[in-house]
Coordinates of C-alpha atoms in Angstrom, one line a residue:
M1 CA 28.2 -33.4 1.4
V2 CA 29.6 -30.4 -0.5
I3 CA 27.4 -28.0 -1.7
A4 CA 28.8 -25.8 -5.0
I5 CA 26.7 -22.4 -5.5
L6 CA 27.6 -20.3 -8.5
V7 CA 27.4 -16.8 -8.1
P8 CA 28.9 -15.2 -11.6
S9 CA 29.6 -11.1 -12.2
V10 CA 29.5 -10.1 -15.0
G11 CA 31.7 -11.6 -17.4
Q12 CA 33.4 -13.8 -15.3
S13 CA 34.5 -16.9 -16.5
M14 CA 33.8 -20.0 -15.3
S15 CA 34.9 -22.3 -18.7
G16 CA 36.9 -25.5 -16.9
I17 CA 35.6 -25.5 -13.4
G18 CA 32.6 -28.2 -12.7
P19 CA 31.2 -30.8 -11.2
D20 CA 32.9 -33.6 -12.4
S21 CA 36.2 -32.7 -11.3
M22 CA 35.4 -31.0 -7.9
G23 CA 33.7 -33.6 -6.9
C24 CA 30.1 -32.0 -5.7
S25 CA 27.2 -33.5 -4.4
L26 CA 25.0 -30.6 -5.4
V27 CA 25.7 -27.9 -7.9
I28 CA 23.4 -24.7 -7.5
N29 CA 23.4 -22.4 -10.3
A30 CA 22.2 -19.0 -8.8
S31 CA 21.7 -16.6 -12.0
L32 CA 20.9 -13.2 -10.7
Y33 CA 21.8 -9.9 -12.3
P34 CA 24.4 -8.9 -13.9
V35 CA 23.9 -5.4 -12.1
Y36 CA 24.6 -6.7 -8.5
G37 CA 28.0 -7.8 -9.2
L38 CA 28.5 -10.4 -6.4
H39 CA 32.4 -11.5 -7.0
Q40 CA 32.4 -13.2 -3.5
V41 CA 30.9 -16.4 -1.9
T42 CA 31.8 -16.8 1.9
L43 CA 33.3 -20.0 2.7
G44 CA 31.7 -22.3 5.8
A45 CA 31.9 -25.7 6.2
S46 CA 31.4 -27.8 3.0
I47 CA 31.0 -24.9 0.4
V48 CA 32.6 -23.3 -2.5
A49 CA 32.1 -22.4 -5.6
F50 CA 32.4 -23.4 -9.2
A51 CA 30.7 -23.5 -12.0
S52 CA 27.4 -26.4 -13.0
K53 CA 26.7 -28.7 -15.6
G54 CA 23.7 -30.5 -16.6
Q55 CA 21.8 -33.1 -15.6
V56 CA 19.4 -35.6 -16.7
M57 CA 17.3 -37.7 -14.3
S58 CA 14.5 -40.3 -15.3
K59 CA 12.3 -39.4 -12.2
G60 CA 12.2 -36.8 -10.0
A61 CA 13.9 -35.6 -7.3
L62 CA 10.8 -36.2 -5.0
D63 CA 10.3 -40.1 -6.2
G64 CA 8.8 -42.1 -3.6
I65 CA 7.7 -39.1 -1.2
K66 CA 3.8 -39.1 -0.5
V67 CA 1.9 -36.3 0.5
V68 CA -1.7 -35.5 1.8
E69 CA -2.8 -32.4 1.0
I70 CA -6.5 -31.0 2.0
A71 CA -8.0 -29.0 -0.5
G72 CA -7.6 -25.2 -0.4
I73 CA -6.7 -22.2 -1.4
G74 CA -3.2 -19.7 -2.4
P75 CA -0.1 -21.0 -0.9
G76 CA -1.2 -24.9 0.4
P77 CA -2.1 -26.0 -3.1
C78 CA 0.6 -24.3 -5.0
A79 CA 3.3 -25.7 -2.2
G80 CA 1.7 -29.1 -2.9
M81 CA 2.0 -28.4 -6.8
M82 CA 6.0 -27.6 -6.5
L83 CA 6.4 -31.3 -4.7
A84 CA 4.2 -32.8 -7.0
D85 CA 6.9 -30.6 -10.0
M86 CA 9.6 -32.6 -8.4
G87 CA 8.2 -35.7 -8.2
A88 CA 6.3 -36.5 -5.0
E89 CA 3.0 -38.4 -5.4
V90 CA 0.6 -35.5 -3.6
A91 CA -3.1 -37.2 -3.0
V92 CA -5.6 -33.9 -2.8
I93 CA -8.3 -34.2 -0.3
D94 CA -11.1 -32.8 -2.1
R95 CA -14.9 -32.0 -1.2
P96 CA -17.3 -34.3 -3.4
V97 CA -19.0 -32.0 -5.9
A98 CA -22.8 -31.6 -6.8
D99 CA -21.9 -30.4 -10.3
P100 CA -19.4 -32.8 -11.9
E101 CA -19.8 -31.7 -15.1
T102 CA -19.3 -28.4 -14.2
A103 CA -16.3 -29.1 -11.5
A104 CA -14.6 -31.0 -14.7
A105 CA -15.2 -27.6 -17.3
F106 CA -13.1 -25.6 -14.6
A107 CA -10.6 -28.3 -13.4
K108 CA -8.1 -27.0 -16.2
Y109 CA -8.1 -24.0 -15.0
A110 CA -7.2 -25.3 -11.3
L111 CA -3.0 -25.4 -12.4
F112 CA -2.1 -25.9 -8.6
N113 CA -3.2 -29.4 -8.8
R114 CA -1.5 -30.3 -12.0
G115 CA 0.3 -34.0 -11.3
K116 CA -1.7 -34.4 -8.3
K117 CA -4.2 -37.2 -7.3
S118 CA -8.0 -35.9 -6.3
V119 CA -9.9 -37.8 -3.7
A120 CA -12.6 -36.5 -2.7
L121 CA -14.0 -37.1 0.7
N122 CA -16.9 -35.3 2.5
L123 CA -14.8 -35.0 6.0
K124 CA -18.0 -34.6 8.2
D125 CA -17.8 -38.5 7.6
P126 CA -16.2 -40.0 10.2
D127 CA -15.6 -42.9 7.9
A128 CA -14.2 -40.1 6.1
V129 CA -12.3 -39.0 8.5
D130 CA -11.2 -42.7 9.5
A131 CA -10.5 -43.3 5.9
L132 CA -7.9 -40.4 5.5
L133 CA -6.1 -41.1 8.7
K134 CA -5.3 -44.7 7.4
L135 CA -3.9 -42.5 3.9
I136 CA -1.9 -40.1 6.4
D137 CA -0.4 -43.0 8.3
N138 CA 1.5 -43.8 5.3
A139 CA 2.6 -40.4 3.9
D140 CA 5.5 -38.6 4.5
V141 CA 3.9 -34.9 4.5
L142 CA 0.3 -33.5 5.3
I143 CA 0.0 -29.9 4.1
E144 CA -3.2 -28.1 5.1
G145 CA -4.2 -24.3 5.9
F146 CA -7.5 -24.6 7.6
R147 CA -8.0 -21.7 9.8
P148 CA -6.3 -22.8 13.5
G149 CA -8.2 -25.8 15.6
V150 CA -10.7 -26.6 12.7
M151 CA -8.1 -30.5 12.0
E152 CA -8.6 -30.6 15.3
R153 CA -12.4 -30.5 15.5
L154 CA -12.8 -33.0 12.8
G155 CA -10.0 -35.2 14.2
L156 CA -7.2 -34.6 12.2
G157 CA -4.9 -32.8 14.5
P158 CA -1.2 -33.2 14.7
E159 CA -1.4 -34.8 17.6
V160 CA -3.9 -37.4 16.4
C161 CA -1.7 -38.0 13.1
C162 CA 1.7 -37.6 14.7
E163 CA 1.2 -40.3 16.9
R164 CA -0.5 -42.8 14.5
N165 CA 2.5 -41.5 12.0
P166 CA 5.4 -40.6 14.1
K167 CA 7.6 -39.6 10.7
L168 CA 4.7 -37.1 9.0
V169 CA 5.9 -33.9 8.6
Y170 CA 2.8 -31.9 9.3
G171 CA 2.6 -29.0 7.4
R172 CA 0.1 -26.3 8.3
M173 CA -0.7 -23.3 5.9
T174 CA -2.4 -20.4 7.9
G175 CA -2.2 -16.4 6.8
W176 CA -1.8 -15.2 10.6
G177 CA -0.1 -18.5 12.6
Q178 CA -1.2 -20.4 14.3
T179 CA -0.9 -18.0 17.3
G180 CA -1.5 -14.8 18.4
P181 CA -4.1 -11.9 18.9
L182 CA -5.3 -12.7 14.7
S183 CA -4.5 -16.1 14.3
H184 CA -8.3 -16.4 14.0
A185 CA -9.4 -13.3 12.0
A186 CA -9.5 -14.2 8.0
G187 CA -7.3 -11.5 5.0
H188 CA -5.4 -12.7 2.2
D189 CA -2.0 -11.3 0.5
P190 CA -1.8 -7.4 0.7
N191 CA -3.1 -7.9 4.3
Y192 CA -0.3 -9.8 5.4
I193 CA 2.2 -8.3 4.5
A194 CA 1.0 -4.9 5.2
L195 CA 1.4 -6.3 8.7
T196 CA 4.9 -7.2 7.8
G197 CA 6.1 -3.2 7.0
A198 CA 6.3 -5.5 3.1
L199 CA 3.8 -3.3 1.9
W200 CA 4.9 0.3 3.1
A201 CA 7.8 -0.4 1.6
G202 CA 6.2 -0.3 -1.9
G203 CA 5.0 3.1 -1.6
S204 CA 6.5 6.1 -2.1
H205 CA 5.6 10.5 -1.9
E206 CA 3.7 10.1 -5.1
H207 CA 1.8 6.4 -4.7
R208 CA 0.3 4.1 -2.5
P209 CA 1.8 1.4 -1.2
T210 CA 1.6 -1.7 -3.4
A211 CA 3.9 -4.9 -3.5
P212 CA 7.3 -4.0 -3.2
L213 CA 10.1 -4.4 -4.9
T214 CA 12.1 -8.4 -4.3
L215 CA 9.8 -10.1 -3.0
I216 CA 8.1 -11.2 -5.8
G217 CA 11.9 -11.6 -8.6
D218 CA 14.3 -11.6 -5.6
L219 CA 13.2 -13.6 -2.7
G220 CA 10.1 -15.1 -4.0
G221 CA 11.2 -16.1 -7.9
G222 CA 15.3 -16.6 -6.7
T223 CA 15.7 -17.6 -3.1
M224 CA 12.9 -20.0 -2.5
M225 CA 13.0 -21.7 -6.0
L226 CA 16.6 -21.8 -5.7
V227 CA 15.8 -23.0 -1.7
F228 CA 13.1 -25.4 -3.0
G229 CA 15.4 -27.2 -5.5
V230 CA 18.0 -27.7 -3.8
L231 CA 16.0 -29.3 -0.6
S232 CA 14.2 -32.2 -3.8
A233 CA 18.2 -32.3 -4.7
I234 CA 19.0 -33.3 -1.5
I235 CA 16.5 -35.2 -0.7
H236 CA 17.5 -37.6 -4.2
A237 CA 20.4 -37.5 -3.1
Q238 CA 20.1 -39.2 0.4
K239 CA 18.3 -42.0 -1.1
T240 CA 20.3 -42.2 -4.4
G241 CA 23.5 -41.0 -4.5
E242 CA 22.9 -38.9 -7.2
G243 CA 24.4 -35.2 -7.7
Q244 CA 22.7 -33.0 -9.9
V245 CA 22.8 -29.2 -10.9
V246 CA 19.7 -26.7 -9.8
D247 CA 19.6 -23.7 -11.9
A248 CA 17.5 -21.3 -10.7
A249 CA 16.8 -18.1 -12.5
I250 CA 14.6 -15.5 -11.1
T251 CA 13.0 -15.0 -14.5
D252 CA 11.3 -19.5 -14.9
G253 CA 11.1 -19.0 -10.2
A254 CA 8.8 -15.6 -11.1
A255 CA 6.5 -17.0 -13.6
Y256 CA 6.6 -20.4 -11.7
I257 CA 4.6 -18.4 -8.2
S258 CA 2.6 -16.5 -10.5
T259 CA 0.8 -20.0 -11.2
L260 CA -2.1 -18.8 -9.2
L261 CA -2.1 -15.7 -11.8
W262 CA -1.9 -17.8 -14.9
G263 CA -4.9 -19.3 -13.7
M264 CA -7.3 -16.8 -13.2
H265 CA -5.9 -15.2 -16.2
N266 CA -7.0 -18.1 -18.1
S267 CA -10.1 -18.5 -16.8
G268 CA -10.5 -14.8 -17.7
Q269 CA -10.3 -13.4 -14.0
M270 CA -7.6 -11.1 -15.3
T271 CA -7.4 -9.6 -18.6
D272 CA -4.6 -8.2 -20.2
V273 CA -5.9 -4.8 -19.3
P274 CA -4.5 -3.8 -15.5
G275 CA -7.9 -2.7 -13.5
S276 CA -10.1 -4.6 -15.3
G277 CA -10.3 -7.8 -12.4
W278 CA -10.5 -7.5 -9.0
A279 CA -7.3 -9.3 -8.7
D280 CA -5.4 -6.2 -9.7
F281 CA -7.1 -4.2 -7.9
G282 CA -10.1 -3.1 -10.5
S283 CA -13.0 -3.9 -7.5
P284 CA -13.8 -1.5 -4.5
W285 CA -13.0 -4.0 -2.1
H286 CA -8.8 -5.4 -2.9
D287 CA -7.6 -2.1 -2.5
T288 CA -5.5 0.1 0.0
Y289 CA -6.5 3.4 0.8
R290 CA -5.5 6.7 2.0
C291 CA -7.0 7.5 5.8
S292 CA -7.3 11.0 7.2
D293 CA -4.1 11.0 9.4
G294 CA -1.8 9.8 5.6
E295 CA -1.5 6.3 6.8
Y296 CA -3.1 4.2 5.1
I297 CA -5.3 0.2 5.2
T298 CA -5.7 -2.7 3.5
V299 CA -9.2 -4.1 2.6
C300 CA -9.7 -7.5 0.5
A301 CA -13.3 -8.5 1.1
L302 CA -13.4 -11.6 -1.0
E303 CA -15.8 -13.7 -0.7
P304 CA -19.6 -12.9 0.2
Q305 CA -19.8 -13.7 4.0
F306 CA -16.6 -11.1 4.3
Y307 CA -18.1 -8.6 1.6
A308 CA -21.4 -8.4 3.2
L309 CA -19.8 -7.7 6.7
L310 CA -17.6 -5.3 4.7
I311 CA -20.7 -3.2 3.0
D312 CA -22.3 -3.3 7.0
G313 CA -19.2 -1.9 8.6
L314 CA -18.5 1.3 6.2
N315 CA -23.0 1.2 6.4
L316 CA -23.6 1.1 2.9
N317 CA -26.2 -2.0 3.0
D318 CA -28.7 0.8 1.4
D319 CA -27.2 1.4 -0.6
P320 CA -27.9 -0.1 -4.7
M321 CA -24.3 0.4 -5.5
F322 CA -22.6 -2.5 -3.8
T323 CA -25.8 -5.2 -4.2
N324 CA -24.1 -6.9 -6.6
Q325 CA -20.2 -7.4 -5.3
W326 CA -19.2 -8.3 -8.7
D327 CA -21.3 -5.6 -10.8
K328 CA -17.7 -4.5 -13.0
E329 CA -20.1 -1.3 -13.8
Q330 CA -20.0 -0.2 -10.5
W331 CA -16.6 -0.7 -9.3
Q332 CA -15.1 2.9 -10.0
A333 CA -18.1 4.7 -8.8
G334 CA -17.5 1.9 -5.6
K335 CA -13.6 3.3 -5.7
E336 CA -14.7 7.1 -5.2
T337 CA -16.9 5.7 -1.9
F338 CA -14.7 4.5 -0.7
R339 CA -11.6 5.9 -0.7
S340 CA -14.0 9.4 0.4
I341 CA -14.9 7.1 3.3
F342 CA -11.4 5.5 4.5
A343 CA -10.5 9.2 4.4
A344 CA -13.0 10.7 6.8
K345 CA -11.4 8.6 9.9
T346 CA -7.6 7.2 10.9
R347 CA -5.7 4.2 10.4
Q348 CA -5.9 3.6 14.0
E349 CA -9.5 4.0 14.3
W350 CA -10.0 1.8 10.9
C351 CA -8.0 -0.4 13.2
D352 CA -10.9 0.0 16.1
Q353 CA -13.2 -1.2 14.2
F354 CA -12.3 -3.7 11.7
E355 CA -8.9 -4.6 12.9
G356 CA -9.2 -9.5 14.1
T357 CA -12.3 -9.1 12.5
D358 CA -13.8 -11.0 9.1
V359 CA -13.8 -7.7 6.8
C360 CA -10.1 -8.9 5.7
F361 CA -8.1 -6.0 6.7
A362 CA -5.4 -4.8 8.0
P363 CA -3.5 -1.6 8.5
V364 CA -0.5 -0.9 6.1
L365 CA 2.4 -0.8 9.3
N366 CA 5.9 1.0 8.3
F367 CA 9.0 -1.5 9.7
S368 CA 9.2 0.4 13.4
E369 CA 5.4 -0.1 13.7
A370 CA 5.3 -3.9 12.3
L371 CA 8.2 -4.5 15.4
E372 CA 5.7 -3.2 17.9
H373 CA 2.4 -4.7 16.5
P374 CA 1.0 -6.7 19.4
H375 CA 0.1 -9.6 16.7
N376 CA 4.1 -10.1 15.7
V377 CA 5.1 -9.5 19.2
A378 CA 3.3 -12.3 20.2
R379 CA 4.6 -14.5 17.5
E380 CA 8.3 -13.2 17.9
T381 CA 8.1 -12.0 13.7
F382 CA 11.1 -9.9 14.6
F383 CA 13.7 -10.0 17.1
T384 CA 16.9 -7.5 17.9
R385 CA 20.2 -8.3 18.1
D386 CA 23.0 -5.9 18.8
G387 CA 20.6 -3.1 17.5
I388 CA 19.5 -4.3 14.4
A389 CA 15.9 -5.1 14.1
Q390 CA 15.6 -8.2 11.8
P391 CA 12.6 -11.2 10.6
S392 CA 13.0 -14.4 12.5
P393 CA 12.7 -17.6 11.2
A394 CA 10.1 -18.5 9.5
P395 CA 8.3 -21.5 9.6
K396 CA 8.3 -22.2 13.1
L397 CA 9.3 -26.0 13.3
S398 CA 7.9 -27.6 16.7
A399 CA 10.5 -30.1 16.8
T400 CA 13.9 -28.4 15.1
P401 CA 13.0 -24.0 15.4
G402 CA 15.0 -22.4 13.5
A403 CA 18.1 -20.1 14.8
A404 CA 19.2 -16.7 13.7
G405 CA 23.1 -17.0 13.3
T406 CA 25.4 -13.8 13.7
V407 CA 27.2 -12.2 11.3
P408 CA 30.6 -12.6 10.8
T409 CA 32.8 -10.1 9.8
P410 CA 34.3 -11.1 6.2
G411 CA 37.2 -13.3 6.5
T412 CA 36.2 -14.9 10.2
H413 CA 36.5 -18.0 9.6
T414 CA 39.0 -18.5 7.1
A415 CA 41.3 -20.0 9.0
E416 CA 39.0 -22.7 11.0
V417 CA 37.6 -23.4 7.4
L418 CA 41.1 -23.6 6.2
E419 CA 42.7 -25.9 8.2
A420 CA 40.2 -28.6 7.7
L421 CA 41.6 -28.9 4.4
D422 CA 45.0 -30.6 5.0
L423 CA 46.8 -28.0 2.8
D424 CA 50.7 -27.3 3.5
S425 CA 51.8 -25.4 6.0
E426 CA 53.0 -22.6 3.8
T427 CA 49.6 -22.2 1.9
L428 CA 47.9 -22.2 4.7
K429 CA 49.5 -19.5 6.0
R430 CA 49.7 -17.3 3.0
L431 CA 45.6 -17.9 2.1
V432 CA 45.4 -17.0 6.1
G433 CA 47.7 -14.0 5.6

């Protein structure tokens, strides 16, 4: 398979160069901001660079792929949505609802369920579990986002499912991972990126840490969508022999991965006025706070049971200001109270009290601290090679784990690659130099 990656720089003309003349399987148009000025693509194996030409296909690239998704929140459902968007048949296993009319009225806001088939099953019923297992028997992929051990207790763990269906891809989506000292703790997005050092990168001397540059746009909207499109197209090409263009624009991807935010916006949880909702840091229980030592912590106690634990831990049970978690009239004053409380102790003191509990808490670590945190060490989230610390490949695959290759000096493999192209000796000598 030949994969073509197009990375044009400012003013670069690609006319006359296209997939038809090159006989490639896939063409990837990775549209980046011109300011990057990328002029070079390193060749390795069968990778070449040229322009793209669109194709029209009648079915999605993942047509024929069957996915079973256990209903959850956040990234799992969004992954199911992405697979469905590319043509996979996704059956989401929902809980039976007590009020069908209300559920139907709000269903339109669950944009991440688009394209899926909804199956309502009570997984506490053994017959329902047996039915789900039979559905999984014929599936290609299973997606679940429970805390570690829940699927096993339901009789739906990977040992059971994969024994019945050896070709099954069992996808497990959690915040902290299946292993490590924090694996069973509750948390949310800011907690997870805080622990990795990523949230810290969004701070400065003038403001507290917020979502950092590159993660949402360049890497989330660009890289991840490009990879997703490529993998989808590769599967399609393997089934049909038909290659296609993958047009990955950062603007498209950043909008795509904000689907959950659009769902909250459309349902009124977020408005166009910043700070008016909980998701855009309007509430006291979802924010980043400065501690007495100048370091920061995050809290995101969204669910009522986690909010109750946070209020109890801060000794605010008797304060009427915090009786109703969703009383927006109290939010601003509540923030001031939270700021005062968190500023009274060091970050480590708050870690000693809250880390690993269900308060939905994490310290904001810088890169050096992230390398040494026990959870990251336990999961080998980072590694150091030749004195260079870096993130390890993710996610962790059980049968075919990722491996981080070495970084080559530019031109290291020129001769190796070109010699495989059956060039005449003079041309080869001139190109190798």
